[in-house]
């Protein structure tokens, strides 16, 4: 897995926030964890794209 380093967080207004998101597809041996307790803030005035 690749770790991305981002610029330090600045104090911008938060337009939207998602906390402790989890998503699992499938069951048993075919289970895939897509999100595992992910939290994110979306800053006001910024464009954010989520892909996957």
PDB file of C-alpha atoms in Angstrom:
ATOM      1  CA  UNK A   1       0.000   0.000   0.000  1.00  0.00           C
ATOM      2  CA  UNK A   2       1.232   3.515  -0.792  1.00  0.00           C
ATOM      3  CA  UNK A   3       1.131   6.178   1.911  1.00  0.00           C
ATOM      4  CA  UNK A   4       0.423   9.708   0.717  1.00  0.00           C
ATOM      5  CA  UNK A   5       1.828  12.743   2.510  1.00  0.00           C
ATOM      6  CA  UNK A   6      -0.405  15.790   2.361  1.00  0.00           C
ATOM      7  CA  UNK A   7       0.115  19.434   3.274  1.00  0.00           C
ATOM      8  CA  UNK A   8      -0.486  20.289   6.928  1.00  0.00           C
ATOM      9  CA  UNK A   9      -4.093  20.950   7.855  1.00  0.00           C
ATOM     10  CA  UNK A  10      -4.987  24.627   7.895  1.00  0.00           C
ATOM     11  CA  UNK A  11      -7.863  26.252   9.733  1.00  0.00           C
ATOM     12  CA  UNK A  12     -10.539  26.410   7.020  1.00  0.00           C
ATOM     13  CA  UNK A  13     -14.255  26.113   7.612  1.00  0.00           C
ATOM     14  CA  UNK A  14     -15.532  22.556   7.309  1.00  0.00           C
ATOM     15  CA  UNK A  15     -18.330  22.212   4.741  1.00  0.00           C
ATOM     16  CA  UNK A  16     -18.952  18.507   5.395  1.00  0.00           C
ATOM     17  CA  UNK A  17     -17.591  15.853   7.720  1.00  0.00           C
ATOM     18  CA  UNK A  18     -17.781  12.059   7.659  1.00  0.00           C
ATOM     19  CA  UNK A  19     -16.699  10.118  10.737  1.00  0.00           C
ATOM     20  CA  UNK A  20     -15.918   6.468  11.392  1.00  0.00           C
ATOM     21  CA  UNK A  21     -17.096   5.188   8.002  1.00  0.00           C
ATOM     22  CA  UNK A  22     -16.857   1.466   7.308  1.00  0.00           C
ATOM     23  CA  UNK A  23     -17.882  -0.543   4.249  1.00  0.00           C
ATOM     24  CA  UNK A  24     -17.423  -4.266   3.641  1.00  0.00           C
ATOM     25  CA  UNK A  25     -18.324  -6.106   0.422  1.00  0.00           C
ATOM     26  CA  UNK A  26     -18.960  -9.848   0.343  1.00  0.00           C
ATOM     27  CA  UNK A  27     -18.709 -12.423   3.097  1.00  0.00           C
ATOM     28  CA  UNK A  28     -16.298 -15.061   4.323  1.00  0.00           C
ATOM     29  CA  UNK A  29     -13.252 -15.736   2.147  1.00  0.00           C
ATOM     30  CA  UNK A  30     -14.386 -13.245  -0.512  1.00  0.00           C
ATOM     31  CA  UNK A  31     -14.908 -10.386   1.958  1.00  0.00           C
ATOM     32  CA  UNK A  32     -13.267  -7.100   0.955  1.00  0.00           C
ATOM     33  CA  UNK A  33     -12.935  -4.199   3.398  1.00  0.00           C
ATOM     34  CA  UNK A  34     -13.273  -1.008   1.349  1.00  0.00           C
ATOM     35  CA  UNK A  35     -13.360   1.442   4.281  1.00  0.00           C
ATOM     36  CA  UNK A  36     -12.160   0.716   7.799  1.00  0.00           C
ATOM     37  CA  UNK A  37     -13.107   3.391  10.346  1.00  0.00           C
ATOM     38  CA  UNK A  38     -12.290   6.311   8.013  1.00  0.00           C
ATOM     39  CA  UNK A  39     -12.931   9.919   9.058  1.00  0.00           C
ATOM     40  CA  UNK A  40     -12.544  12.944   6.766  1.00  0.00           C
ATOM     41  CA  UNK A  41     -13.322  16.675   6.720  1.00  0.00           C
ATOM     42  CA  UNK A  42     -14.172  18.503   3.485  1.00  0.00           C
ATOM     43  CA  UNK A  43     -13.070  22.140   3.557  1.00  0.00           C
ATOM     44  CA  UNK A  44     -15.348  24.921   2.384  1.00  0.00           C
ATOM     45  CA  UNK A  45     -14.285  26.382  -0.959  1.00  0.00           C
ATOM     46  CA  UNK A  46     -12.314  23.292  -1.990  1.00  0.00           C
ATOM     47  CA  UNK A  47     -13.071  20.763  -4.727  1.00  0.00           C
ATOM     48  CA  UNK A  48     -12.805  17.169  -3.509  1.00  0.00           C
ATOM     49  CA  UNK A  49     -13.175  14.045  -5.651  1.00  0.00           C
ATOM     50  CA  UNK A  50     -13.590  10.569  -4.191  1.00  0.00           C
ATOM     51  CA  UNK A  51     -12.823   7.629  -6.445  1.00  0.00           C
ATOM     52  CA  UNK A  52     -12.733   3.936  -5.901  1.00  0.00           C
TER      53      UNK A  52
END
